[in-house]
Coordinates of C-alpha atoms and ligand atoms in Angstrom, one line a residue:
M1 CA 361.2 48.0 36.2
C2 CA 358.0 48.9 34.4
G3 CA 357.4 48.5 30.7
I4 CA 356.3 51.4 28.7
I5 CA 355.3 51.8 25.0
G6 CA 353.8 54.7 23.0
C7 CA 352.7 54.7 19.4
V8 CA 351.6 57.3 16.8
S9 CA 350.3 55.7 13.7
E10 CA 348.2 56.2 10.5
G11 CA 345.7 53.6 11.9
P12 CA 344.3 52.5 15.3
V13 CA 346.9 51.9 18.0
S14 CA 345.3 50.0 20.8
G15 CA 345.9 46.5 19.3
I16 CA 349.6 47.4 18.7
L17 CA 350.0 48.7 22.2
L18 CA 348.4 45.7 23.7
D19 CA 350.7 43.3 21.8
G20 CA 353.7 45.5 22.8
L21 CA 352.7 45.4 26.4
K22 CA 352.5 41.6 26.4
R23 CA 356.1 41.5 25.1
V24 CA 357.4 43.7 27.9
E25 CA 355.3 42.3 30.6
Y26 CA 358.4 40.5 32.0
R27 CA 359.5 44.0 33.2
G28 CA 356.7 44.2 35.7
Y29 CA 353.3 42.6 36.0
D30 CA 351.4 44.1 39.0
S31 CA 349.1 46.3 36.9
A32 CA 348.6 47.6 33.4
G33 CA 346.9 50.4 31.6
M34 CA 346.5 52.3 28.3
A35 CA 345.5 55.8 27.3
T36 CA 344.5 57.0 23.8
V37 CA 343.3 60.2 22.3
N38 CA 340.3 59.9 20.0
D39 CA 337.9 62.6 18.7
G40 CA 339.4 65.2 21.1
K41 CA 338.9 62.9 24.2
L42 CA 341.6 61.4 26.3
S43 CA 340.5 58.0 27.5
V44 CA 342.4 55.9 30.2
R45 CA 341.7 52.3 31.1
K46 CA 343.8 50.6 33.7
G47 CA 343.8 48.3 36.7
A48 CA 345.7 46.0 39.0
G49 CA 346.5 42.5 37.7
R50 CA 348.1 40.8 34.7
I51 CA 347.6 42.3 31.3
T52 CA 345.3 39.5 30.1
D53 CA 343.1 40.2 33.2
I54 CA 343.0 43.9 32.6
E55 CA 342.2 43.3 28.9
R56 CA 339.3 41.0 29.9
R57 CA 338.0 43.5 32.5
K58 CA 338.6 46.8 30.8
H59 CA 338.8 46.0 27.1
L60 CA 341.9 47.9 26.4
S61 CA 341.9 46.9 22.7
A62 CA 338.5 48.6 22.3
L63 CA 340.0 52.1 22.9
G64 CA 339.9 54.0 19.6
G65 CA 342.5 56.5 18.3
N66 CA 345.7 56.6 16.3
V67 CA 347.9 57.7 19.2
G68 CA 348.3 56.1 22.6
I69 CA 350.6 55.0 25.5
A70 CA 350.5 51.9 27.6
H71 CA 352.2 50.6 30.7
T72 CA 352.9 47.5 32.7
R73 CA 353.8 48.2 36.3
W74 CA 356.2 46.8 39.0
A75 CA 355.1 48.8 42.0
T76 CA 357.6 51.0 43.9
H77 CA 355.6 53.9 45.4
G78 CA 351.9 53.1 46.2
G79 CA 350.3 49.7 46.5
V80 CA 349.1 47.5 43.7
T81 CA 345.7 49.0 43.1
D82 CA 343.6 50.1 40.2
R83 CA 344.2 53.8 41.1
N84 CA 347.9 53.4 41.2
A85 CA 348.2 51.7 37.8
H86 CA 349.5 53.9 35.0
P87 CA 348.8 56.0 32.9
H88 CA 348.3 58.9 35.4
T89 CA 346.5 62.1 34.3
S90 CA 346.7 65.8 35.2
C91 CA 343.8 67.5 37.0
G92 CA 341.8 68.4 33.9
D93 CA 342.6 65.1 32.1
T94 CA 344.5 67.2 29.6
L95 CA 347.4 64.8 29.4
A96 CA 348.5 61.4 30.5
V97 CA 351.9 60.1 31.6
I98 CA 353.5 56.6 31.9
H99 CA 356.8 56.2 33.8
N100 CA 359.5 53.7 34.6
G101 CA 361.7 54.7 37.5
I102 CA 361.5 56.5 40.8
I103 CA 360.9 60.2 41.5
E104 CA 362.9 60.7 44.7
N105 CA 361.6 64.3 45.5
Y106 CA 357.9 63.5 44.8
I107 CA 356.8 64.3 48.3
P108 CA 357.9 68.0 48.4
L109 CA 356.7 68.3 44.7
K110 CA 353.3 66.9 45.6
T111 CA 352.9 69.1 48.7
R112 CA 353.7 72.2 46.6
L113 CA 351.3 71.1 43.8
Q114 CA 348.5 70.4 46.4
S115 CA 349.0 73.8 48.0
K116 CA 348.4 75.3 44.5
G117 CA 345.1 73.3 44.2
H118 CA 346.2 70.2 42.3
V119 CA 344.1 67.2 43.2
F120 CA 345.8 63.8 43.3
K121 CA 344.1 60.6 42.4
S122 CA 346.8 58.1 43.3
E123 CA 349.6 57.4 45.8
T124 CA 352.3 57.2 43.2
D125 CA 355.4 59.3 42.7
T126 CA 354.5 59.3 38.9
E127 CA 351.4 61.4 39.2
V128 CA 353.4 64.5 40.2
I129 CA 354.9 64.4 36.7
A130 CA 351.5 64.7 35.1
H131 CA 350.7 67.8 37.2
I132 CA 354.0 69.5 36.7
I133 CA 353.8 69.0 32.9
E134 CA 350.2 70.4 33.0
E135 CA 351.6 73.6 34.7
E136 CA 354.4 73.9 32.2
Y137 CA 352.2 73.2 29.2
G138 CA 349.9 76.0 30.5
K139 CA 352.9 78.4 30.2
R140 CA 354.0 77.3 26.7
S141 CA 351.9 75.2 24.4
D142 CA 354.9 73.2 23.3
P143 CA 354.6 69.6 24.4
L144 CA 358.3 68.9 24.1
R145 CA 359.6 72.0 25.8
A146 CA 356.9 71.8 28.5
T147 CA 358.0 68.2 29.2
I148 CA 361.7 69.2 29.4
A149 CA 360.9 72.0 31.7
A150 CA 359.0 69.7 34.0
T151 CA 361.7 67.0 34.0
R152 CA 364.2 69.7 35.3
K153 CA 362.2 69.7 38.5
L154 CA 362.5 65.9 39.0
E155 CA 365.1 64.1 41.0
G156 CA 365.6 60.4 40.5
Q157 CA 365.3 58.2 37.5
Y158 CA 362.7 58.2 34.8
A159 CA 361.8 57.1 31.4
I160 CA 358.4 58.7 30.6
A161 CA 356.0 59.0 27.7
V162 CA 353.4 61.8 27.6
L163 CA 350.2 62.0 25.7
F164 CA 348.4 65.4 25.2
R165 CA 344.7 65.6 24.7
D166 CA 344.9 68.6 22.3
R167 CA 347.8 67.0 20.3
P168 CA 346.6 63.7 18.8
D169 CA 349.6 63.8 16.4
V170 CA 352.4 63.5 19.0
I171 CA 353.9 61.6 21.9
V172 CA 356.8 63.1 24.0
G173 CA 359.4 60.9 25.7
A174 CA 362.2 61.8 28.1
R175 CA 364.7 59.8 30.1
K176 CA 367.3 60.0 32.9
D177 CA 369.0 56.8 34.1
A178 CA 366.3 54.6 32.7
P179 CA 366.2 53.3 29.1
L180 CA 364.0 54.8 26.3
I181 CA 364.2 53.8 22.7
A182 CA 362.4 55.1 19.6
G183 CA 361.3 52.8 16.9
I184 CA 360.9 54.1 13.3
G185 CA 358.2 52.2 11.4
D186 CA 356.4 52.8 8.1
G187 CA 353.7 55.4 8.9
Q188 CA 354.1 54.7 12.6
M189 CA 356.6 55.7 15.3
F190 CA 357.2 54.2 18.7
I191 CA 358.7 55.1 22.0
A192 CA 359.4 52.3 24.5
S193 CA 361.5 51.0 27.3
D194 CA 362.5 47.9 25.3
I195 CA 363.0 47.0 21.7
L196 CA 360.8 44.0 22.2
A197 CA 357.8 46.3 22.6
F198 CA 357.8 47.2 18.9
I199 CA 360.1 44.7 17.2
E200 CA 357.1 43.1 15.4
H201 CA 356.6 46.4 13.5
T202 CA 360.1 47.7 13.0
D203 CA 363.7 46.8 13.6
K204 CA 365.0 50.4 13.1
T205 CA 365.7 52.0 16.4
V206 CA 367.2 55.1 17.9
F207 CA 368.6 54.9 21.4
L208 CA 368.0 58.0 23.5
D209 CA 371.0 59.0 25.6
N210 CA 370.7 60.1 29.2
Q211 CA 368.8 63.3 29.8
E212 CA 367.5 63.5 26.2
A213 CA 363.9 64.1 25.2
A214 CA 362.1 63.2 22.0
L215 CA 358.9 64.0 20.2
I216 CA 357.4 61.5 17.8
T217 CA 354.8 61.9 15.2
K218 CA 353.7 59.1 12.8
D219 CA 356.5 59.9 10.5
S220 CA 359.1 62.0 12.3
L221 CA 361.4 61.9 15.3
K222 CA 362.9 65.0 17.0
I223 CA 365.5 64.6 19.7
L224 CA 366.6 67.4 22.0
G225 CA 369.8 67.0 24.1
A226 CA 370.3 67.8 27.7
D227 CA 371.3 71.4 26.7
G228 CA 368.0 71.8 24.7
R229 CA 369.7 71.7 21.3
E230 CA 368.3 69.5 18.5
L231 CA 370.3 66.4 17.7
S232 CA 370.3 64.1 14.7
R233 CA 371.0 60.5 15.1
E234 CA 371.1 57.6 12.6
P235 CA 368.8 54.6 13.4
T236 CA 370.4 51.3 14.3
Q237 CA 369.1 48.1 12.8
V238 CA 368.5 45.4 15.5
A239 CA 369.1 41.8 14.6
W240 CA 366.8 39.9 17.0
E241 CA 364.5 37.5 15.4
L242 CA 360.9 37.9 16.4
S243 CA 360.3 34.2 16.3
N244 CA 362.6 33.9 19.3
I245 CA 360.1 35.7 21.5
S246 CA 357.1 33.4 21.1
R247 CA 356.9 30.3 23.4
T248 CA 356.3 28.0 20.4
K249 CA 355.8 24.4 21.6
Y250 CA 356.9 25.1 25.2
A251 CA 354.5 25.7 28.1
H252 CA 356.6 28.6 29.4
H253 CA 359.2 31.0 28.1
T254 CA 361.5 29.7 30.9
L255 CA 361.3 26.2 29.7
K256 CA 361.9 27.3 26.1
E257 CA 364.9 29.3 27.1
I258 CA 366.3 26.4 29.1
N259 CA 366.0 24.2 26.0
E260 CA 367.4 26.9 23.7
Q261 CA 370.8 26.5 25.5
R262 CA 371.7 23.9 23.0
Q263 CA 371.9 26.7 20.4
T264 CA 372.8 29.6 22.6
V265 CA 376.1 28.1 24.0
A266 CA 377.2 27.9 20.3
A267 CA 376.0 31.5 19.5
A268 CA 377.8 32.9 22.5
A269 CA 381.0 31.3 21.3
V270 CA 380.9 33.4 18.1
Q271 CA 383.1 36.3 19.1
D272 CA 385.1 38.6 16.9
P273 CA 388.7 37.5 17.5
A274 CA 390.0 41.1 17.3
K275 CA 387.5 42.3 19.9
L276 CA 388.2 39.3 22.2
A277 CA 391.9 40.0 21.9
A278 CA 391.4 43.7 22.8
F279 CA 389.3 42.8 25.8
A280 CA 391.9 40.3 27.0
G281 CA 394.7 42.8 26.3
A282 CA 392.9 45.4 28.5
I283 CA 392.7 42.9 31.3
R284 CA 396.3 41.9 31.0
K285 CA 397.4 45.6 31.2
A286 CA 395.1 46.6 34.0
G287 CA 396.3 47.5 37.5
T288 CA 393.4 46.9 39.8
I289 CA 390.6 44.7 38.4
F290 CA 387.0 44.3 39.8
I291 CA 384.3 42.2 38.3
T292 CA 380.7 43.1 38.9
G293 CA 377.1 42.1 38.2
S294 CA 373.9 41.4 40.1
G295 CA 372.1 38.1 40.9
T296 CA 372.9 35.5 38.3
S297 CA 375.3 37.7 36.4
Y298 CA 377.3 38.1 39.7
H299 CA 377.6 34.3 39.8
A300 CA 379.0 34.3 36.3
G301 CA 381.5 36.9 37.5
L302 CA 382.6 34.6 40.3
L303 CA 383.5 32.0 37.7
M304 CA 385.6 34.5 35.9
K305 CA 387.4 35.6 39.0
S306 CA 388.2 32.0 39.9
R307 CA 390.0 31.3 36.6
L308 CA 391.7 34.7 36.4
N309 CA 393.1 34.1 39.9
H310 CA 394.1 30.5 39.6
E311 CA 395.1 30.1 36.0
A312 CA 396.1 33.5 34.9
G313 CA 397.6 34.6 38.2
I314 CA 395.7 37.9 38.0
R315 CA 394.5 39.3 41.2
C316 CA 390.9 40.5 41.0
D317 CA 387.7 40.5 43.0
T318 CA 384.1 40.0 42.1
V319 CA 381.6 42.2 44.0
V320 CA 377.9 42.6 43.7
S321 CA 377.1 45.8 41.8
G322 CA 375.0 47.3 44.6
E323 CA 378.1 47.1 46.9
L324 CA 380.8 48.3 44.4
K325 CA 381.0 51.7 46.1
E326 CA 382.4 50.0 49.2
H327 CA 385.4 48.9 47.1
S328 CA 385.7 51.8 44.7
A329 CA 388.6 53.5 46.6
F330 CA 390.8 51.0 44.8
L331 CA 389.6 52.0 41.4
G332 CA 391.4 54.8 39.4
K333 CA 393.3 55.4 36.2
G334 CA 394.7 52.1 34.9
S335 CA 392.0 50.0 36.7
V336 CA 389.4 48.0 34.9
L337 CA 385.8 47.2 35.9
I338 CA 384.5 44.1 34.1
V339 CA 380.7 44.2 34.1
L340 CA 378.3 41.3 33.4
S341 CA 374.7 41.9 32.7
Q342 CA 372.0 40.3 30.6
S343 CA 369.9 43.4 30.2
G344 CA 372.5 46.1 30.4
E345 CA 369.9 48.2 32.2
T346 CA 370.2 47.0 35.8
A347 CA 370.3 50.2 38.0
D348 CA 372.8 48.8 40.5
V349 CA 375.1 47.8 37.6
L350 CA 374.8 51.2 35.9
E351 CA 375.5 52.9 39.2
A352 CA 378.7 50.8 39.6
V353 CA 379.8 51.8 36.1
K354 CA 379.2 55.4 36.9
E355 CA 381.3 55.2 40.0
A356 CA 384.1 53.4 38.2
K357 CA 384.1 55.8 35.3
G358 CA 384.0 58.8 37.7
R359 CA 387.3 57.5 39.1
G360 CA 388.9 57.1 35.7
A361 CA 388.6 53.3 35.4
K362 CA 388.0 51.5 32.1
V363 CA 384.7 49.6 31.7
L364 CA 384.7 46.3 29.9
S365 CA 381.3 44.7 29.6
I366 CA 379.7 41.4 28.7
V367 CA 376.1 42.0 27.9
N368 CA 373.2 40.4 26.0
V369 CA 371.2 43.4 24.9
A370 CA 373.1 45.3 22.1
G371 CA 372.5 49.0 22.4
S372 CA 371.7 48.8 26.1
T373 CA 372.8 51.6 28.4
L374 CA 375.6 49.4 29.7
S375 CA 377.0 48.6 26.2
R376 CA 376.9 52.3 25.3
E377 CA 378.6 53.3 28.5
S378 CA 381.4 50.8 28.1
D379 CA 384.9 51.2 26.6
Q380 CA 384.6 47.7 25.2
T381 CA 381.8 45.2 24.9
L382 CA 381.3 41.6 24.1
L383 CA 377.8 40.3 23.4
L384 CA 376.2 37.1 24.7
N385 CA 374.3 36.6 21.4
C386 CA 371.7 34.5 23.1
G387 CA 368.6 36.4 21.8
P388 CA 365.9 37.9 24.0
E389 CA 365.5 36.3 27.4
V390 CA 361.9 36.8 28.4
G391 CA 361.5 34.5 31.4
V392 CA 362.3 36.5 34.5
A393 CA 364.8 33.9 35.7
A394 CA 368.1 34.2 34.0
T395 CA 368.9 30.8 32.3
K396 CA 370.4 30.9 28.8
S397 CA 372.1 34.2 29.6
F398 CA 374.0 32.5 32.5
T399 CA 375.4 29.7 30.3
A400 CA 376.2 32.2 27.6
Q401 CA 378.1 34.2 30.2
A402 CA 379.9 31.1 31.3
V403 CA 381.0 30.6 27.6
V404 CA 382.1 34.2 27.1
V405 CA 384.0 34.6 30.4
N406 CA 385.9 31.4 29.7
M407 CA 386.8 32.6 26.2
V408 CA 388.0 35.8 27.7
V409 CA 390.1 34.0 30.3
D410 CA 391.5 31.7 27.6
A411 CA 392.5 34.8 25.5
V412 CA 394.1 36.3 28.6
L413 CA 396.1 33.1 28.9
G414 CA 397.2 33.6 25.3
R415 CA 395.3 30.6 23.9
K416 CA 394.2 31.0 20.3
R417 CA 391.0 29.0 20.9
S418 CA 388.9 27.9 23.8
E419 CA 389.4 24.2 24.0
G420 CA 386.2 22.2 24.4
V421 CA 383.8 25.0 23.4
E422 CA 382.7 23.1 20.3
E423 CA 381.5 20.1 22.3
L424 CA 379.1 22.3 24.4
P425 CA 375.9 22.0 22.3
K426 CA 376.1 18.2 22.4
A427 CA 376.9 18.3 26.2
V428 CA 373.9 20.6 26.8
E429 CA 371.7 18.2 24.9
E430 CA 372.9 15.4 27.2
A431 CA 372.3 17.6 30.3
L432 CA 368.8 18.4 29.2
K433 CA 368.0 14.6 29.2
T434 CA 368.1 14.8 33.1
E435 CA 364.6 16.3 33.0
R436 CA 362.7 13.1 33.7
Q437 CA 364.9 12.3 36.7
I438 CA 364.5 15.8 38.0
K439 CA 360.7 15.6 37.8
A440 CA 360.8 12.5 39.9
I441 CA 363.0 14.3 42.5
V442 CA 360.5 17.2 42.5
Q443 CA 357.6 14.8 43.3
K444 CA 359.6 13.2 46.2
Y445 CA 360.5 16.5 47.8
M446 CA 357.3 18.5 47.1
D447 CA 356.7 19.1 50.8
R448 CA 360.2 20.0 52.0
P449 CA 360.4 23.7 53.1
D450 CA 364.2 24.0 52.6
F451 CA 366.9 23.0 50.1
Y452 CA 370.6 23.4 50.3
F453 CA 373.1 23.5 47.4
V454 CA 376.8 23.0 48.0
G455 CA 380.0 22.8 45.8
R456 CA 383.6 23.6 46.2
G457 CA 385.8 26.1 44.4
Y458 CA 384.7 26.6 40.9
Q459 CA 381.4 24.8 41.7
S460 CA 380.4 27.1 44.6
P461 CA 379.0 29.8 42.2
V462 CA 376.9 27.0 40.7
A463 CA 375.6 26.2 44.2
L464 CA 374.7 29.8 44.6
E465 CA 373.0 29.9 41.2
G466 CA 371.0 26.7 41.9
A467 CA 369.7 28.2 45.2
L468 CA 368.8 31.5 43.6
K469 CA 366.8 29.7 40.8
L470 CA 364.9 27.6 43.3
K471 CA 364.0 30.5 45.5
E472 CA 362.8 32.8 42.7
L473 CA 360.8 30.3 40.7
S474 CA 359.3 27.9 43.4
Y475 CA 359.5 30.2 46.5
I476 CA 361.1 27.3 48.4
H477 CA 363.7 28.6 50.9
A478 CA 367.2 27.6 49.5
E479 CA 370.8 28.3 50.4
G480 CA 373.8 27.8 48.4
M481 CA 377.3 27.8 49.8
P482 CA 380.8 26.4 49.5
A483 CA 380.8 22.8 50.8
S484 CA 383.6 23.7 53.2
E485 CA 381.4 26.3 55.0
L486 CA 378.7 23.8 56.0
K487 CA 380.4 22.7 59.2
H488 CA 380.7 26.3 60.3
G489 CA 377.0 26.6 61.1
T490 CA 374.6 25.4 58.5
L491 CA 375.1 21.8 59.4
A492 CA 372.9 22.5 62.5
L493 CA 369.9 22.8 60.1
I494 CA 370.3 19.4 58.6
E495 CA 367.9 16.7 59.8
T496 CA 366.5 13.4 58.5
G497 CA 365.4 13.9 54.9
T498 CA 366.7 17.4 54.3
P499 CA 367.5 17.6 50.6
V500 CA 371.0 18.8 49.8
V501 CA 372.2 19.1 46.2
V502 CA 375.9 18.4 45.9
I503 CA 377.7 19.7 42.8
N504 CA 380.8 17.6 42.6
P505 CA 382.5 16.9 39.3
S506 CA 385.6 14.7 39.0
G507 CA 388.8 16.7 39.6
E508 CA 390.8 18.2 42.4
N509 CA 388.0 19.0 44.8
H510 CA 386.1 15.7 44.3
A511 CA 387.4 13.8 47.3
D512 CA 387.0 16.8 49.7
T513 CA 383.4 17.3 48.6
L514 CA 382.7 13.6 49.1
S515 CA 383.9 14.0 52.7
S516 CA 381.5 16.9 53.2
S517 CA 378.8 14.7 51.6
E518 CA 379.5 12.0 54.2
E519 CA 379.2 14.5 57.0
L520 CA 375.8 15.6 55.6
R521 CA 374.6 12.0 55.2
A522 CA 375.7 11.1 58.7
R523 CA 373.3 13.9 59.9
G524 CA 370.4 12.4 57.8
A525 CA 370.5 14.6 54.7
D526 CA 369.2 13.2 51.4
L527 CA 371.9 13.9 48.9
I528 CA 371.3 14.7 45.3
G529 CA 374.6 14.4 43.5
I530 CA 375.2 16.3 40.3
S531 CA 378.3 15.0 38.7
D532 CA 380.0 13.1 35.9
V533 CA 381.0 10.4 38.5
E534 CA 378.6 8.4 40.6
D535 CA 379.2 7.7 44.3
R536 CA 377.2 5.6 46.8
V537 CA 376.9 8.5 49.2
Y538 CA 374.2 10.1 47.0
K539 CA 370.6 9.1 47.5
H540 CA 369.8 10.4 44.0
F541 CA 372.4 10.7 41.3
V542 CA 372.0 13.0 38.3
R543 CA 374.7 12.3 35.8
V544 CA 375.9 15.2 33.6
P545 CA 378.4 14.8 30.8
R546 CA 382.1 15.4 31.3
V547 CA 383.3 18.5 29.5
Q548 CA 386.4 20.7 30.1
P549 CA 386.5 21.6 33.8
K550 CA 386.1 25.3 32.9
F551 CA 382.8 24.5 31.2
M552 CA 381.4 22.1 33.8
P553 CA 379.1 24.8 35.4
I554 CA 377.2 24.9 32.1
V555 CA 376.1 21.3 32.2
E556 CA 375.7 21.3 36.0
V557 CA 373.4 24.3 36.1
I558 CA 370.9 22.8 33.6
P559 CA 369.5 20.2 35.9
L560 CA 369.3 22.9 38.6
Q561 CA 367.3 25.2 36.3
L562 CA 365.0 22.3 35.5
L563 CA 364.6 21.5 39.2
A564 CA 363.5 25.1 39.9
Y565 CA 361.2 25.2 36.9
H566 CA 359.5 21.9 37.7
F567 CA 359.1 22.8 41.4
A568 CA 357.4 26.0 40.2
V569 CA 355.0 24.1 37.9
A570 CA 354.3 21.4 40.4
K571 CA 353.5 24.0 43.0
K572 CA 351.3 25.9 40.5
R573 CA 353.5 29.0 40.4
D574 CA 354.0 30.9 37.2
P575 CA 357.7 30.3 36.4
D576 CA 357.7 33.1 33.8
Y577 CA 356.4 35.7 36.2
P578 CA 357.5 35.0 39.8
R579 CA 355.8 37.1 42.4
N580 CA 357.4 40.4 43.5
L581 CA 360.1 40.2 40.8
A582 CA 360.8 41.8 37.4
K583 CA 363.3 41.0 34.8
S584 CA 365.2 44.3 34.5
V585 CA 365.7 45.8 37.9
T586 CA 366.0 49.4 36.7
V587 CA 365.5 51.0 40.1
K588 CA 367.9 51.2 43.0
Ligands
F6R601 C1 368.0 35.7 38.5 C2 367.9 37.0 37.8 C3 368.5 38.2 38.4 C4 369.4 38.9 37.4 C5 369.8 40.2 38.0 C6 370.8 41.0 37.1 O1 367.5 34.7 37.8 O2 367.4 37.0 36.7 O3 369.1 37.9 39.6 O4 370.4 38.1 37.1 O5 368.7 41.1 38.2 O6 370.2 41.2 35.8 P1 371.1 41.6 34.6 O7 371.9 40.4 34.3 O8 370.1 41.9 33.5 O9 371.9 42.8 35.0

């Protein structure tokens, strides 16, 4: 969950690295640091805090040198302290390492290294990597081979970049179960955990596969496979527009991305008909089907299951990726695992994919990041096309998933087109107009410690998503559940003035959800109705436009995203970087 970037260039690199770090800060923002080699000296500057803080305190951009590495941390092993920030150096400061992942066997490795006289400066798992490479580099003065020899001793996941004091012309990278991408520029080369880190300089990228290692110079890239043999790989051109990454007129990335949904619902609908048909065909032919994802992507998976069950009569289950193993006995040849992920790099998701593939199942994925590990591990992939999502909270990726899963289900149902998809941009525009009303609701409930979200059937994933957004952005305790479940326990928590958001569109569940609403109101709850039809039971009514029932979650979730965002702002929390979280959860 950390962000890493390395660059070898014809000119100074610290400014390039600092800009790159800011672009991948969403991956982790506990601490940051940079190392460069200049005039035969390896310099490291680092500390706990946000990148702008560290820049102010340690002047990262003042580091000289045409080669360097930089890191933004999401702590796993070792507290958030200056010493635990990356890069980490070997005993004699001969080399520096940055790392994304977890080294599971670092304790025995550290004990062995200490017994041989190595002195450790941090409590991190990462530091062992620096000391082991130092030992290996002592045996063979070959940066790439020494790094590979060192990684053979590591258990766990890693994407690393290594800088050598006596080799100011190279950076070495290596990966296992964490992403690492090379960027090929003009007179400069990059290695990073995310394309965003270098996209300002080049859109030509080479994705490293699992257990591969690479050495970059300012004008070359050498890749070695897991068996140590040299590989050649053609660069891929990435299509993401740089302009999409800046916040432009918006105060936060999250608000920008909520507003972008006008365009992204349309972009998500642009799918290659042949690919869509093949995806649907594989679902129709499958024996057992599981749908999986984590967090928000799991909620989109619940929407897909609902329609596959009810409308297509296809039996399938949605399980959170971290729990897929509990169900995998049912997966085998002829089964399909449908995987939803914005990043395509979530460790739990990739683990589920590994499990399913190991059992002979086909993997069909719906992913935002083209070229991500998930897309490369899948038999078939559909892209969300919603551009980079930088805010830690998933917003536009959820509505894009809601578009794509519905298009897939419609294709499974043999429909040539997804009726109603073309009216979505206008409907999203309407839903965004609820912002003023939402702000007023935020002011009224600023002091409430708990929020509840309820919906029935197809709306219960929306309730889960509303609660997740509120928790992660505003730190208000929230629970989402099917409206039917309330009376089985949660009703005991409702007292005078407890805010409950009721997602209740017109349709078959409307009357039942109104009955649940009456039960809530009778116990004193303040009901906030989100619907296309008003009712006197709601204390506050937020009207959303009526679209095809399958697309209602898209217009319903928008006021919920705005609610979470405005609570965060009102409570002076940073909605782009919620505490303790990171965007791509690349550790188990
Ligand atoms: C919630 C959120 C997370 C992600 C989850 C999966 O707003 O962002 O719950 O949805 O970590 O991430 P992806 O979709 O990248 O696999």
